[in-house]
Coordinates of C-alpha atoms in Angstrom, one line a residue:
X38 CA -12.4 7.8 32.0
X39 CA -13.8 9.9 29.9
X40 CA -14.6 8.7 26.4
X41 CA -14.1 10.6 22.9
X42 CA -16.3 13.3 22.7
X43 CA -18.9 12.7 20.5
X44 CA -18.7 15.6 17.8
X45 CA -19.8 15.8 14.4
X46 CA -16.3 15.4 12.0
X47 CA -15.3 17.4 8.8
X48 CA -18.0 20.2 8.8
X49 CA -15.5 22.5 8.3
X50 CA -13.3 20.2 6.4
X51 CA -12.1 21.0 2.3
X52 CA -12.5 18.5 -0.2
X53 CA -9.1 17.1 -1.2
X54 CA -8.2 15.7 -4.8
X55 CA -4.5 14.7 -6.3
X56 CA -3.6 17.0 -9.5
X57 CA 0.0 15.1 -10.0
X58 CA 1.5 12.0 -9.9
X59 CA 5.3 10.6 -10.1
X60 CA 7.1 7.7 -9.7
X61 CA 10.4 5.5 -10.1
X62 CA 10.1 2.4 -11.2
X63 CA 10.8 -0.5 -8.2
X64 CA 14.1 -1.8 -9.0
X65 CA 17.9 -2.1 -7.3
X66 CA 19.3 0.9 -8.7
X67 CA 22.8 0.9 -7.7
X68 CA 23.1 4.4 -9.3
X69 CA 20.7 6.4 -7.5
X70 CA 20.9 7.4 -3.8
X71 CA 17.4 8.0 -1.3
X72 CA 17.4 11.6 -1.9
X73 CA 18.1 10.6 -5.8
X74 CA 14.8 8.4 -6.1
X75 CA 12.6 11.0 -4.2
X76 CA 14.0 13.3 -5.8
X77 CA 12.7 12.2 -9.2
X78 CA 9.2 11.3 -8.3
X79 CA 8.7 14.1 -6.6
X80 CA 9.5 16.7 -9.6
X81 CA 7.9 14.2 -12.1
X82 CA 4.5 14.5 -9.7
X83 CA 6.0 18.7 -9.7
X84 CA 5.8 18.6 -13.4
X85 CA 2.4 16.5 -14.1
X86 CA 0.4 19.5 -11.6
X87 CA 2.0 21.9 -13.9
X88 CA 3.7 23.3 -10.0
X89 CA 6.9 25.0 -9.5
X90 CA 6.9 25.1 -5.2
X91 CA 4.7 23.5 -2.9
X92 CA 3.5 24.7 1.0
X93 CA 5.0 21.6 2.6
X94 CA 6.4 17.8 2.0
X95 CA 5.9 14.9 3.6
X96 CA 8.0 11.7 3.2
X97 CA 6.8 8.6 3.9
X98 CA 10.1 6.3 4.6
X99 CA 10.9 3.3 7.3
X100 CA 14.6 2.0 7.2
X101 CA 16.3 5.4 5.9
X102 CA 18.3 5.0 9.3
X103 CA 19.5 1.8 9.6
X104 CA 20.1 1.2 6.2
X105 CA 21.7 4.4 4.4
X106 CA 22.5 5.5 7.4
X107 CA 20.2 8.8 7.5
X108 CA 17.2 10.5 9.1
X109 CA 16.5 14.1 9.2
X110 CA 14.7 12.8 5.8
X111 CA 11.7 15.6 5.1
X112 CA 14.5 18.2 5.4
X113 CA 16.8 16.7 3.0
X114 CA 14.6 16.1 0.4
X115 CA 12.7 18.9 0.7
X116 CA 16.1 20.6 -0.1
X117 CA 17.3 18.0 -3.4
X118 CA 13.8 18.6 -4.7
X119 CA 14.6 21.9 -4.6
X120 CA 11.6 23.4 -2.3
X121 CA 13.9 24.2 0.7
X122 CA 11.9 26.4 2.9
X123 CA 9.2 24.6 2.9
X124 CA 7.5 22.7 6.1
X125 CA 8.9 18.5 5.3
X126 CA 8.8 15.8 8.0
X127 CA 9.4 12.3 7.5
X128 CA 6.1 10.1 8.4
X129 CA 6.8 6.4 10.1
X130 CA 4.7 3.9 10.2
X131 CA 6.4 1.3 9.3
X132 CA 5.1 -1.0 6.4
X133 CA 2.4 1.7 6.2
X134 CA 4.2 4.7 6.1
X135 CA 3.2 5.6 2.6
X136 CA -0.4 5.3 3.5
X137 CA 0.1 7.0 6.9
X138 CA 1.9 10.1 4.8
X139 CA -0.8 10.7 2.6
X140 CA -3.0 11.1 5.5
X141 CA -1.1 13.7 7.1
X142 CA -1.1 15.6 4.1
X143 CA -4.8 15.1 2.9
X144 CA -5.5 16.6 6.7
X145 CA -3.3 19.2 6.5
X146 CA -5.3 20.6 2.8
X147 CA -8.8 19.6 4.4
X148 CA -7.9 21.2 7.5
X149 CA -7.1 24.4 5.8
X150 CA -3.5 24.6 7.0
X151 CA -1.8 24.6 3.8
X152 CA -3.2 24.5 0.3
X153 CA -0.4 22.8 -2.0
X154 CA 0.8 19.7 -0.6
X155 CA 3.7 16.9 -1.9
X156 CA 3.3 13.5 -0.3
X157 CA 6.0 11.2 -1.0
X158 CA 7.2 7.3 -0.7
X159 CA 10.8 6.1 -1.1
X160 CA 13.0 3.3 0.4
X161 CA 16.4 2.2 -0.4
X162 CA 16.4 -1.4 0.3
X163 CA 18.9 -3.3 -1.9
X164 CA 22.3 -2.2 -0.9
X165 CA 22.6 -3.9 2.4
X166 CA 22.8 -7.4 2.8
X167 CA 19.7 -9.8 3.2
X168 CA 20.1 -10.5 6.7
X169 CA 20.1 -6.9 7.5
X170 CA 17.1 -5.7 5.6
X171 CA 15.2 -8.7 7.8
X172 CA 16.9 -7.3 10.6
X173 CA 15.6 -3.7 9.5
X174 CA 11.6 -4.9 8.4
X175 CA 11.9 -6.6 11.9
X176 CA 11.9 -3.3 13.3
X177 CA 8.0 -2.9 12.9
X178 CA 6.9 -6.4 15.1
X179 CA 7.3 -6.2 18.8
X180 CA 11.2 -6.2 19.8
X181 CA 10.3 -7.7 23.2
X182 CA 8.0 -10.5 22.4
X183 CA 8.5 -11.6 18.4
X184 CA 12.1 -10.1 17.2
X185 CA 14.0 -11.6 20.4
X186 CA 12.6 -14.9 19.7
X187 CA 14.3 -14.8 15.8
X188 CA 11.1 -14.6 14.1
X189 CA 11.2 -12.4 10.5
X190 CA 7.8 -10.9 8.9
X191 CA 7.9 -14.4 6.6
X192 CA 7.5 -16.9 9.9
X193 CA 5.3 -14.7 11.4
X194 CA 2.9 -14.9 8.1
X195 CA 3.7 -18.7 8.1
X196 CA 2.2 -19.5 11.3
X197 CA -1.3 -17.2 10.2
X198 CA -1.2 -18.8 7.1
X199 CA -0.6 -22.7 8.1
X200 CA -3.5 -21.6 11.7
X201 CA -5.7 -20.4 8.0
X202 CA -4.6 -23.4 6.1
X203 CA -6.0 -25.4 9.3
X204 CA -9.1 -23.7 10.3
X205 CA -10.6 -23.1 6.9
X206 CA -9.4 -26.5 5.5
X207 CA -7.5 -24.8 2.3
X208 CA -4.2 -26.1 0.6
X209 CA -1.5 -23.9 -0.2
X210 CA -2.2 -24.4 -4.0
X211 CA -5.8 -23.0 -3.5
X212 CA -3.0 -19.2 -2.5
X213 CA -1.5 -19.6 -5.9
X214 CA -4.4 -17.3 -7.8
X215 CA -3.1 -14.0 -5.9
X216 CA 0.6 -14.7 -6.9
X217 CA -0.6 -15.5 -10.5
X218 CA -3.5 -12.6 -10.8
X219 CA -0.2 -10.3 -9.6
X220 CA 2.2 -11.4 -11.9
X221 CA -0.4 -11.0 -15.1
X222 CA -1.5 -7.4 -14.1
X223 CA 2.0 -6.9 -13.4
X224 CA 3.5 -7.4 -17.0
X225 CA 2.6 -4.2 -18.7
X226 CA 3.3 -2.0 -16.1
X227 CA 6.4 -0.8 -17.0
X228 CA 7.4 0.0 -13.5
X229 CA 7.2 -2.9 -11.9
X230 CA 10.1 -5.0 -10.6
X231 CA 8.8 -8.4 -12.3
X232 CA 7.5 -7.8 -15.4
X233 CA 6.7 -12.1 -16.6
X234 CA 3.9 -14.4 -16.0
X235 CA 3.8 -16.9 -13.0
X236 CA 1.8 -20.4 -13.5
X237 CA -0.4 -22.3 -10.8
X238 CA 2.4 -25.2 -11.7
X239 CA 5.4 -22.8 -11.0
X240 CA 3.9 -21.2 -7.8
X241 CA 3.7 -24.8 -6.7
X242 CA 7.2 -25.8 -7.2
X243 CA 8.5 -23.0 -5.8
X244 CA 11.6 -22.8 -3.1
X245 CA 9.8 -23.1 0.3
X246 CA 11.0 -19.7 2.7
X247 CA 9.1 -20.7 6.3
X248 CA 6.9 -23.8 5.4
X249 CA 4.5 -22.9 4.3
X250 CA 5.0 -19.6 2.8
X251 CA 7.7 -20.3 -1.0
X252 CA 9.1 -17.5 -2.8
X253 CA 6.3 -16.9 -4.6
X254 CA 3.5 -16.3 -1.2
X255 CA 5.8 -13.8 -1.1
X256 CA 6.5 -10.1 -2.3
X257 CA 10.0 -8.6 -3.2
X258 CA 11.9 -6.3 -1.5
X259 CA 13.6 -3.1 -3.7
X260 CA 14.4 0.9 -4.4
X261 CA 11.8 3.5 -5.4
X262 CA 10.3 5.9 -4.6
X263 CA 6.4 8.0 -5.6
X264 CA 4.3 11.0 -5.1
X265 CA 1.5 12.9 -5.1
X266 CA 0.3 16.5 -5.5
X267 CA -2.8 17.7 -3.5
X268 CA -5.2 20.9 -2.9
X269 CA -8.1 22.0 -2.5
X270 CA -11.0 20.1 -4.6
X271 CA -12.2 23.6 -5.5
X272 CA -9.0 24.8 -7.2
X273 CA -7.9 21.1 -8.6
X274 CA -9.3 22.5 -12.2
X275 CA -6.7 25.1 -12.5
X276 CA -3.5 22.8 -12.0
X277 CA -1.8 19.7 -14.3
X278 CA -4.0 18.5 -17.0
X279 CA -7.6 18.9 -15.5
X280 CA -7.9 15.4 -14.3
X281 CA -7.6 15.5 -10.7
X282 CA -9.0 13.0 -8.1
X283 CA -10.6 12.8 -5.2
X284 CA -9.8 11.7 -2.5
X285 CA -13.4 10.4 -0.3
X286 CA -12.6 9.0 2.3
X287 CA -9.2 9.0 4.4
X288 CA -8.9 6.4 7.8
X289 CA -6.3 4.6 10.1
X290 CA -7.2 2.5 12.0
X291 CA -4.2 0.1 14.9
X292 CA -4.1 -2.7 16.9
X293 CA -1.9 -4.6 19.0
X294 CA 2.1 -5.0 17.5
X295 CA 2.9 -8.3 18.6
X296 CA 0.2 -11.2 16.8
X297 CA -0.1 -13.3 20.3
X298 CA -1.7 -10.0 21.7
X299 CA -4.7 -10.0 19.4
X300 CA -8.0 -11.8 20.4
X301 CA -7.9 -13.8 17.1
X302 CA -4.8 -13.7 14.8
X303 CA -6.8 -14.8 11.9
X304 CA -8.8 -11.5 11.9
X305 CA -7.0 -7.7 11.0
X306 CA -9.1 -5.3 13.0
X307 CA -7.2 -2.4 12.7
X308 CA -8.0 -3.4 8.4
X309 CA -11.7 -4.0 8.9
X310 CA -12.1 -0.7 11.4
X311 CA -10.2 1.7 8.7
X312 CA -11.8 -0.3 6.0
X313 CA -14.7 0.3 7.6
X314 CA -13.9 3.9 8.9
X315 CA -13.2 5.1 5.1
X316 CA -17.3 3.6 3.6
X317 CA -19.0 5.8 6.4
X318 CA -16.6 9.0 5.7
X319 CA -17.1 8.0 1.4
X320 CA -21.0 7.6 2.2
X321 CA -20.1 3.5 0.0
X322 CA -20.1 0.3 0.9
X323 CA -17.8 -2.7 -0.4
X324 CA -20.2 -3.2 -3.2
X325 CA -19.4 0.1 -4.6
X326 CA -15.7 -0.4 -5.0
X327 CA -14.3 -1.1 -8.5
X328 CA -10.7 -1.7 -7.5
X329 CA -8.8 -2.8 -4.5
X330 CA -4.9 -2.1 -4.1
X331 CA -4.0 -4.3 -1.1
X332 CA -1.2 -5.1 0.7
X333 CA -0.5 -8.1 -0.8
X334 CA 3.2 -8.0 1.1
X335 CA 2.5 -12.4 1.4
X336 CA -0.7 -14.2 -0.2
X337 CA -2.1 -14.6 3.6
X338 CA -2.7 -11.3 3.7
X339 CA -4.1 -10.8 0.6
X340 CA -6.8 -13.4 1.8
X341 CA -7.3 -11.4 5.1
X342 CA -7.9 -8.2 3.6
X343 CA -10.3 -9.2 1.1
X344 CA -12.1 -10.7 4.5
X345 CA -11.6 -8.1 6.7
X346 CA -12.2 -4.8 3.6
X347 CA -15.9 -6.8 3.2
X348 CA -14.9 -8.4 0.2
X349 CA -15.2 -12.0 1.3
X350 CA -17.1 -13.7 4.3
X351 CA -14.8 -15.0 6.8
X352 CA -12.5 -17.9 5.1
X353 CA -13.5 -17.5 1.8
X354 CA -10.6 -14.8 1.0
X355 CA -9.3 -17.8 -0.9
X356 CA -12.2 -18.5 -2.5
X357 CA -12.9 -15.1 -4.0
X358 CA -9.7 -15.5 -5.9
X359 CA -10.0 -19.3 -7.0
X360 CA -13.1 -18.1 -8.8
X361 CA -11.2 -15.6 -10.8
X362 CA -13.0 -12.6 -8.8
X363 CA -10.2 -10.9 -8.4
X364 CA -8.7 -10.9 -12.2
X365 CA -9.2 -7.4 -14.4
X366 CA -12.7 -9.1 -15.2
X367 CA -13.5 -10.2 -12.1
X368 CA -15.8 -8.1 -9.9
X369 CA -13.5 -6.3 -7.7
X370 CA -10.0 -7.0 -9.3
X371 CA -7.0 -6.4 -6.9
X372 CA -3.5 -5.4 -7.8
X373 CA -4.5 -3.9 -11.6
X374 CA -0.7 -2.8 -11.8
X375 CA 0.9 -5.8 -10.1
X376 CA 0.6 -5.4 -6.9
X377 CA 3.2 -5.8 -4.1
X378 CA 3.9 -8.9 -4.9
X379 CA 5.0 -8.4 -8.7
X380 CA 5.3 -4.3 -8.4
X381 CA 7.8 -5.1 -5.7
X382 CA 7.4 -3.6 -2.0
X383 CA 10.1 -0.5 -1.4
X384 CA 8.2 -0.5 2.4
X385 CA 8.1 3.0 3.1
X386 CA 6.8 4.0 -0.7
X387 CA 4.7 1.6 -1.0
X388 CA 1.3 3.4 -0.3
X389 CA 2.1 5.9 -2.6
X390 CA 2.6 3.6 -5.3
X391 CA -1.1 2.2 -4.5
X392 CA -2.6 5.8 -4.8
X393 CA -0.4 6.7 -8.0
X394 CA -2.1 3.5 -9.9
X395 CA -5.4 4.4 -8.3
X396 CA -4.9 8.0 -10.0
X397 CA -3.6 6.7 -13.1
X398 CA -6.7 3.5 -13.4
X399 CA -9.0 6.8 -12.9
X400 CA -8.1 8.9 -15.4
X401 CA -8.0 5.9 -17.8
X402 CA -4.1 5.9 -18.0
X403 CA -3.6 2.2 -16.8
X404 CA -3.2 1.3 -20.5
X405 CA -3.7 -2.8 -20.7
X406 CA -4.3 -3.3 -17.1
X407 CA -7.6 -0.3 -17.8
X408 CA -10.7 -1.4 -15.7
X409 CA -13.5 -0.5 -17.9
X410 CA -15.9 2.4 -16.6
X411 CA -13.6 2.7 -13.0
X412 CA -15.2 5.5 -10.8
X413 CA -14.2 4.4 -7.4
X414 CA -10.9 2.7 -6.4
X415 CA -9.5 1.9 -2.6
X416 CA -6.0 1.1 -1.6
X417 CA -5.1 -0.3 1.9
X418 CA -2.1 0.6 2.8
X419 CA -0.6 -2.1 6.5
X420 CA 1.7 -2.1 8.6
X421 CA 3.8 -5.2 10.2
X422 CA 1.7 -7.6 10.3
X423 CA -1.8 -5.9 10.7
X424 CA -1.3 -3.1 13.6
X425 CA -1.3 0.1 11.5
X426 CA -3.5 -0.3 8.5
X427 CA -4.3 2.8 6.6
X428 CA -7.4 2.7 4.5
X429 CA -8.2 5.6 1.5
X430 CA -11.1 5.7 -1.1
X431 CA -10.6 7.8 -4.4
X432 CA -13.1 9.0 -7.1
X433 CA -13.2 9.9 -10.3
X434 CA -13.5 12.9 -12.0
X435 CA -17.0 13.7 -13.3

């Protein structure tokens, strides 16, 4: 069997920048439909960029079919946002749908297919009963070998956390620092769902969901939408406020969908692969990154992501949090606007929320959460329990 051709990649690609951002608050939006949320974020991003139209629209979404009865989302959202006639398509990659859509938008501009692309992520998750929403989320797992046995994503992550605690001698209360940090950062984010502090003591007393994971280990579902506008870096200064943020790298990798099919369940190989592909593309390493918006759907995922992306040694991700290194004042600030845990996790939109928040940081618009002198930022969006991982690296304007 022939392997992949050994070609020099990127020689004909254009640099790509983000010239506009928009987002809605993550909340229970009883009075807003899926299309309304998406249009609100898209129109805000277009206004920020100073644009009235675009060449294409990519919409990241996971659950519009099972939870709202609506597919064909690309055309629907394009029409409702006043963009009828342009290329538009829904992109689905489980909880990584938003970042997967961003990667496709990036590729379209970098490859010269389009000059102006809007990428949106949107999800409506709170109009259905919890059981129905949980069943929908499990469509990101292996239906034949995981979901059929009654597993949920909470229980899958509980199994991973229990194994991690056993292998590395970690106690459950040691994970509290991820939650405390996320809620601290959400306090000053007007778009966050849970704008209240959490203490380590509250974490320890929280209601158990699937032992050892409790309520405060877990991100909250919500409704929301976010959007970014992309164009070639060579003309980015002509749009918006002149504070374009360059996408230095975009990378994606996959692993087995079922956890039991992976050689090592405690190593996110797709997170490692996508992160180090991104580092190579950007010509940087973990020590060069000023902030990291990781995918803290559960506290165990935060620890595993830090390790796979090269910020901590194997089994040391929890210690990095314990030492305060993930705080805004630490070596590698994470979840600087609250992350999935406190901002909320409208799954198909999460990857775009991460991108919007990074742009805010690199523009110097993050308010009380601003990371001083931030120049390089990284986002990592995880689909399922680690089967699809998309990593982007962003650079502030010189």
